[in-house]
């Protein structure tokens, strides 16, 4: 027996994937652990164009990417603060399924994202039995860097909210992605909120409420009357009644 015959095969390399966008609430296939936690050194922003899922090539939507914090600090962003920790979840992918999952993610998230690695910090209180070791875990993360064509850079928040409100794709309305992210971040920890996401969510809710109001039957008819320069619906009702009486009068005169 040679020395090499007695060597115990090494554990297959662990593969961890960090999700900070839709991966938080839409897990990849073939994972056996899902751990909430955070990474540092980045800022999460809705600065990545998406031409599928939540938009179309003709009318692309917006999704999140991570921006290197030191690069972001040089930009003029209307949302001028960002939490030190970018919260999300890390998934441990079964070793024999790693290639399959990478392929799945490349298909799912094409469009400008590239692969990076970053230390992931499990949230305080995560059972140590589910962790590979104490301390941060090296995790793969997909990032749309400023060099990629789909990167938009800083956006006016109200225009961005309008854009998200109006965008739709084969996976549904862009606003569901935004609100899905807001809800799933809230569920991770008491400190996992992200002002950029919350502010956009509030703005889109306000736009949706306004649209709903404008599309309600009562509001539509009010708008139609005022567009026609006919005053309010109730005054028009009275005008109509008055016109009705004149018609009736003319009718009476003709027949008499
Ligand atoms: C995410 O959900 O974290 C994500 C996945 C793929 C590309 C970019 C972000």
Short mmCIF file of C-alpha atoms and ligand atoms in Angstrom, two decimals:
data_model
loop_
_atom_site.label_atom_id
_atom_site.label_comp_id
_atom_site.label_asym_id
_atom_site.label_seq_id
_atom_site.Cartn_x
_atom_site.Cartn_y
_atom_site.Cartn_z
CA UNK A 1 0.00 0.00 0.00
CA UNK A 2 1.46 3.34 -0.97
CA UNK A 3 1.21 6.41 1.25
CA UNK A 4 -1.29 7.97 -1.12
CA UNK A 5 -3.70 5.04 -0.84
CA UNK A 6 -4.25 5.85 2.84
CA UNK A 7 -5.03 9.53 2.28
CA UNK A 8 -8.64 10.30 3.16
CA UNK A 9 -10.22 12.20 0.28
CA UNK A 10 -10.70 15.86 1.12
CA UNK A 11 -14.25 17.09 1.70
CA UNK A 12 -15.56 18.49 -1.56
CA UNK A 13 -15.10 22.24 -1.50
CA UNK A 14 -18.04 24.01 0.05
CA UNK A 15 -19.89 26.41 -2.13
CA UNK A 16 -21.76 29.34 -0.64
CA UNK A 17 -23.78 31.86 -2.59
CA UNK A 18 -24.77 35.28 -1.22
CA UNK A 19 -28.10 36.75 -2.30
CA UNK A 20 -28.96 40.41 -1.76
CA UNK A 21 -31.81 40.71 -4.29
CA UNK A 22 -34.47 38.27 -5.44
CA UNK A 23 -32.37 35.35 -4.18
CA UNK A 24 -33.44 36.36 -0.66
CA UNK A 25 -37.02 35.27 -1.28
CA UNK A 26 -36.50 33.07 -4.35
CA UNK A 27 -33.88 30.51 -3.36
CA UNK A 28 -31.71 28.76 -5.93
CA UNK A 29 -32.19 25.02 -6.42
CA UNK A 30 -30.16 22.41 -4.52
CA UNK A 31 -29.26 24.21 -1.31
CA UNK A 32 -29.19 22.61 2.11
CA UNK A 33 -28.55 25.67 4.31
CA UNK A 34 -29.99 29.19 4.22
CA UNK A 35 -28.38 31.64 6.60
CA UNK A 36 -29.24 35.31 7.12
CA UNK A 37 -26.32 37.69 7.46
CA UNK A 38 -24.41 40.50 5.81
CA UNK A 39 -21.44 41.64 3.79
CA UNK A 40 -19.57 44.92 4.04
CA UNK A 41 -17.82 47.23 1.59
CA UNK A 42 -20.83 47.59 -0.70
CA UNK A 43 -23.94 49.71 -1.21
CA UNK A 44 -27.15 48.18 -2.61
CA UNK A 45 -28.85 50.27 -5.31
CA UNK A 46 -31.55 49.82 -7.99
CA UNK A 47 -29.03 50.78 -10.63
CA UNK A 48 -29.06 47.74 -12.90
CA UNK A 49 -31.20 47.52 -16.04
CA UNK A 50 -33.07 44.26 -16.57
CA UNK A 51 -34.44 43.29 -19.98
CA UNK A 52 -36.10 40.06 -18.88
CA UNK A 53 -37.96 38.85 -15.78
CA UNK A 54 -39.06 42.32 -14.60
CA UNK A 55 -38.75 44.21 -17.85
CA UNK A 56 -38.43 43.70 -21.60
CA UNK A 57 -35.75 44.68 -24.13
CA UNK A 58 -38.11 47.44 -25.33
CA UNK A 59 -38.93 48.66 -21.81
CA UNK A 60 -36.31 47.39 -19.37
CA UNK A 61 -36.98 47.36 -15.63
CA UNK A 62 -34.63 48.05 -12.73
CA UNK A 63 -33.10 45.62 -10.23
CA UNK A 64 -30.45 45.86 -7.55
CA UNK A 65 -26.72 45.59 -7.84
CA UNK A 66 -23.93 46.16 -5.32
CA UNK A 67 -21.62 49.13 -5.72
CA UNK A 68 -18.18 49.19 -4.20
CA UNK A 69 -18.55 51.57 -1.25
CA UNK A 70 -15.45 53.63 -1.99
CA UNK A 71 -16.59 54.13 -5.61
CA UNK A 72 -20.13 55.04 -4.46
CA UNK A 73 -18.70 57.61 -2.00
CA UNK A 74 -17.37 59.60 -4.98
CA UNK A 75 -20.78 59.78 -6.67
CA UNK A 76 -23.61 62.22 -6.12
CA UNK A 77 -26.46 60.03 -4.96
CA UNK A 78 -29.82 61.51 -3.88
CA UNK A 79 -29.91 58.74 -1.29
CA UNK A 80 -26.75 59.94 0.33
CA UNK A 81 -26.46 57.41 3.14
CA UNK A 82 -26.30 53.62 3.11
CA UNK A 83 -26.03 51.03 5.87
CA UNK A 84 -22.55 49.67 6.56
CA UNK A 85 -23.91 46.15 6.31
CA UNK A 86 -25.64 44.86 3.19
CA UNK A 87 -28.04 42.25 4.53
CA UNK A 88 -29.05 39.20 2.58
CA UNK A 89 -28.82 35.42 2.83
CA UNK A 90 -26.14 32.85 2.08
CA UNK A 91 -27.06 29.48 0.64
CA UNK A 92 -24.88 26.39 0.89
CA UNK A 93 -25.14 24.52 -2.37
CA UNK A 94 -24.80 20.74 -2.44
CA UNK A 95 -21.30 19.99 -3.70
CA UNK A 96 -22.38 17.77 -6.60
CA UNK A 97 -24.87 20.40 -7.81
CA UNK A 98 -22.61 23.46 -7.91
CA UNK A 99 -22.15 23.50 -11.70
CA UNK A 100 -25.87 23.06 -12.23
CA UNK A 101 -26.69 25.93 -9.87
CA UNK A 102 -24.11 28.22 -11.47
CA UNK A 103 -25.64 27.45 -14.84
CA UNK A 104 -29.13 28.12 -13.46
CA UNK A 105 -28.01 31.47 -12.04
CA UNK A 106 -26.26 32.47 -15.24
CA UNK A 107 -29.48 31.84 -17.11
CA UNK A 108 -31.60 33.48 -14.45
CA UNK A 109 -29.53 36.58 -13.97
CA UNK A 110 -27.55 37.07 -17.21
CA UNK A 111 -27.42 40.73 -18.20
CA UNK A 112 -24.24 42.25 -16.98
CA UNK A 113 -23.61 40.56 -13.65
CA UNK A 114 -20.16 39.12 -13.00
CA UNK A 115 -18.92 36.71 -10.35
CA UNK A 116 -17.12 38.03 -7.26
CA UNK A 117 -16.24 36.57 -3.88
CA UNK A 118 -16.75 38.29 -0.56
CA UNK A 119 -16.68 37.36 3.14
CA UNK A 120 -20.21 36.71 4.41
CA UNK A 121 -20.96 37.27 8.11
CA UNK A 122 -23.72 35.08 9.56
CA UNK A 123 -26.22 37.02 11.71
CA UNK A 124 -25.71 36.90 15.46
CA UNK A 125 -27.70 34.04 16.91
CA UNK A 126 -27.40 31.68 13.93
CA UNK A 127 -26.97 28.17 15.36
CA UNK A 128 -23.26 27.33 15.14
CA UNK A 129 -24.20 23.77 14.16
CA UNK A 130 -25.30 24.99 10.71
CA UNK A 131 -22.09 26.96 10.18
CA UNK A 132 -18.95 25.43 8.68
CA UNK A 133 -16.72 27.20 11.23
CA UNK A 134 -16.59 30.32 13.36
CA UNK A 135 -16.11 33.58 11.47
CA UNK A 136 -16.99 34.78 8.00
CA UNK A 137 -17.64 32.43 5.09
CA UNK A 138 -16.29 33.10 1.60
CA UNK A 139 -19.32 33.46 -0.67
CA UNK A 140 -19.88 33.96 -4.36
CA UNK A 141 -21.89 37.06 -5.23
CA UNK A 142 -23.19 38.35 -8.56
CA UNK A 143 -22.47 42.05 -9.08
CA UNK A 144 -23.30 44.38 -11.95
CA UNK A 145 -20.21 46.61 -11.78
CA UNK A 146 -20.11 50.17 -13.19
CA UNK A 147 -18.35 48.89 -16.34
CA UNK A 148 -21.25 46.71 -17.42
CA UNK A 149 -23.63 48.12 -20.01
CA UNK A 150 -26.68 47.64 -17.85
CA UNK A 151 -25.36 49.82 -15.02
CA UNK A 152 -27.30 53.09 -14.81
CA UNK A 153 -25.44 54.98 -12.09
CA UNK A 154 -27.26 57.38 -9.75
CA UNK A 155 -30.97 57.86 -10.43
CA UNK A 156 -33.40 60.50 -9.27
CA UNK A 157 -35.50 58.53 -6.71
CA UNK A 158 -38.88 59.79 -7.92
CA UNK A 159 -38.07 59.09 -11.59
CA UNK A 160 -36.72 55.69 -10.60
CA UNK A 161 -39.90 54.95 -8.65
CA UNK A 162 -42.01 55.98 -11.67
CA UNK A 163 -39.88 53.74 -13.87
CA UNK A 164 -40.27 50.76 -11.55
CA UNK A 165 -44.01 51.37 -11.23
CA UNK A 166 -44.48 51.26 -15.00
CA UNK A 167 -42.12 48.33 -15.78
CA UNK A 168 -43.36 44.79 -16.32
CA UNK A 169 -41.73 41.62 -17.57
CA UNK A 170 -42.45 37.92 -18.00
CA UNK A 171 -41.94 37.37 -14.24
CA UNK A 172 -44.44 40.10 -13.35
CA UNK A 173 -44.45 43.78 -12.40
CA UNK A 174 -41.13 45.35 -11.46
CA UNK A 175 -42.78 46.80 -8.34
CA UNK A 176 -43.37 43.27 -6.98
CA UNK A 177 -39.61 42.73 -7.06
CA UNK A 178 -39.11 45.98 -5.12
CA UNK A 179 -41.77 45.18 -2.53
CA UNK A 180 -40.60 41.55 -2.34
CA UNK A 181 -37.14 42.81 -1.48
CA UNK A 182 -38.48 45.24 1.11
CA UNK A 183 -40.55 42.50 2.81
CA UNK A 184 -37.85 39.89 2.76
CA UNK A 185 -35.27 42.33 4.17
CA UNK A 186 -37.66 43.21 6.99
CA UNK A 187 -37.98 39.53 7.80
CA UNK A 188 -34.22 38.91 8.13
CA UNK A 189 -33.39 40.95 11.20
CA UNK A 190 -34.42 44.07 13.12
CA UNK A 191 -31.41 45.85 11.60
CA UNK A 192 -31.65 44.66 8.00
CA UNK A 193 -33.75 47.53 6.63
CA UNK A 194 -32.31 49.50 3.73
CA UNK A 195 -33.42 53.13 3.37
CA UNK A 196 -32.91 53.14 -0.40
CA UNK A 197 -35.29 50.19 -0.75
CA UNK A 198 -37.81 51.54 1.76
CA UNK A 199 -37.89 55.02 0.24
CA UNK A 200 -38.41 53.62 -3.28
CA UNK A 201 -41.10 51.24 -1.98
CA UNK A 202 -42.96 54.13 -0.32
CA UNK A 203 -42.72 56.25 -3.45
CA UNK A 204 -44.04 53.41 -5.64
CA UNK A 205 -46.88 52.79 -3.16
CA UNK A 206 -47.81 56.49 -3.37
CA UNK A 207 -47.76 56.35 -7.20
CA UNK A 208 -49.88 53.17 -7.16
CA UNK A 209 -52.40 54.76 -4.77
CA UNK A 210 -52.62 57.86 -6.96
CA UNK A 211 -53.08 55.74 -10.11
CA UNK A 212 -55.76 53.69 -8.41
CA UNK A 213 -57.56 56.85 -7.38
CA UNK A 214 -57.36 58.25 -10.91
CA UNK A 215 -58.62 54.97 -12.37
CA UNK A 216 -61.55 54.64 -9.98
CA UNK A 217 -64.92 55.10 -11.75
CA UNK A 218 -65.85 58.14 -9.63
CA UNK A 219 -62.53 59.83 -10.28
CA UNK A 220 -62.58 58.97 -14.00
CA UNK A 221 -65.95 60.63 -14.52
CA UNK A 222 -64.87 63.66 -12.47
CA UNK A 223 -61.76 63.91 -14.66
CA UNK A 224 -63.83 63.52 -17.85
CA UNK A 225 -66.21 66.26 -16.80
CA UNK A 226 -63.48 68.62 -15.84
CA UNK A 227 -61.59 67.88 -19.09
CA UNK A 228 -64.72 68.77 -20.99
CA UNK A 229 -64.86 72.04 -19.06
CA UNK A 230 -68.21 71.08 -17.63
CA UNK A 231 -67.49 71.61 -13.95
CA UNK A 232 -68.08 68.96 -11.38
CA UNK A 233 -70.17 65.88 -11.90
CA UNK A 234 -72.83 67.12 -9.48
CA UNK A 235 -73.12 70.55 -11.11
CA UNK A 236 -73.32 68.82 -14.51
CA UNK A 237 -76.06 66.62 -13.13
CA UNK A 238 -78.01 69.75 -12.29
CA UNK A 239 -77.19 71.27 -15.71
CA UNK A 240 -78.42 68.08 -17.29
CA UNK A 241 -81.64 68.27 -15.36
CA UNK A 242 -82.07 71.88 -16.45
CA UNK A 243 -81.29 71.01 -20.09
CA UNK A 244 -83.78 68.19 -19.77
CA UNK A 245 -86.52 70.57 -18.81
CA UNK A 246 -85.78 72.87 -21.79
CA UNK A 247 -85.91 69.84 -24.13
CA UNK A 248 -89.19 68.83 -22.62
CA UNK A 249 -90.45 72.41 -23.08
CA UNK A 250 -89.35 72.55 -26.75
CA UNK A 251 -90.95 69.19 -27.34
CA UNK A 252 -94.18 70.54 -25.89
CA UNK A 253 -93.98 73.69 -28.03
CA UNK A 254 -93.41 71.68 -31.27
CA UNK A 255 -96.31 69.43 -30.66
CA UNK A 256 -98.69 72.09 -29.61
C1 LIG B 1 -29.48 38.30 -5.91
O1 LIG B 1 -30.66 38.05 -5.83
O2 LIG B 1 -28.82 38.52 -4.93
C2 LIG B 1 -28.82 38.35 -7.24
C3 LIG B 1 -28.73 37.21 -8.00
C4 LIG B 1 -28.14 37.28 -9.23
C5 LIG B 1 -27.65 38.46 -9.71
C6 LIG B 1 -27.72 39.58 -8.90
C7 LIG B 1 -28.30 39.53 -7.67
#
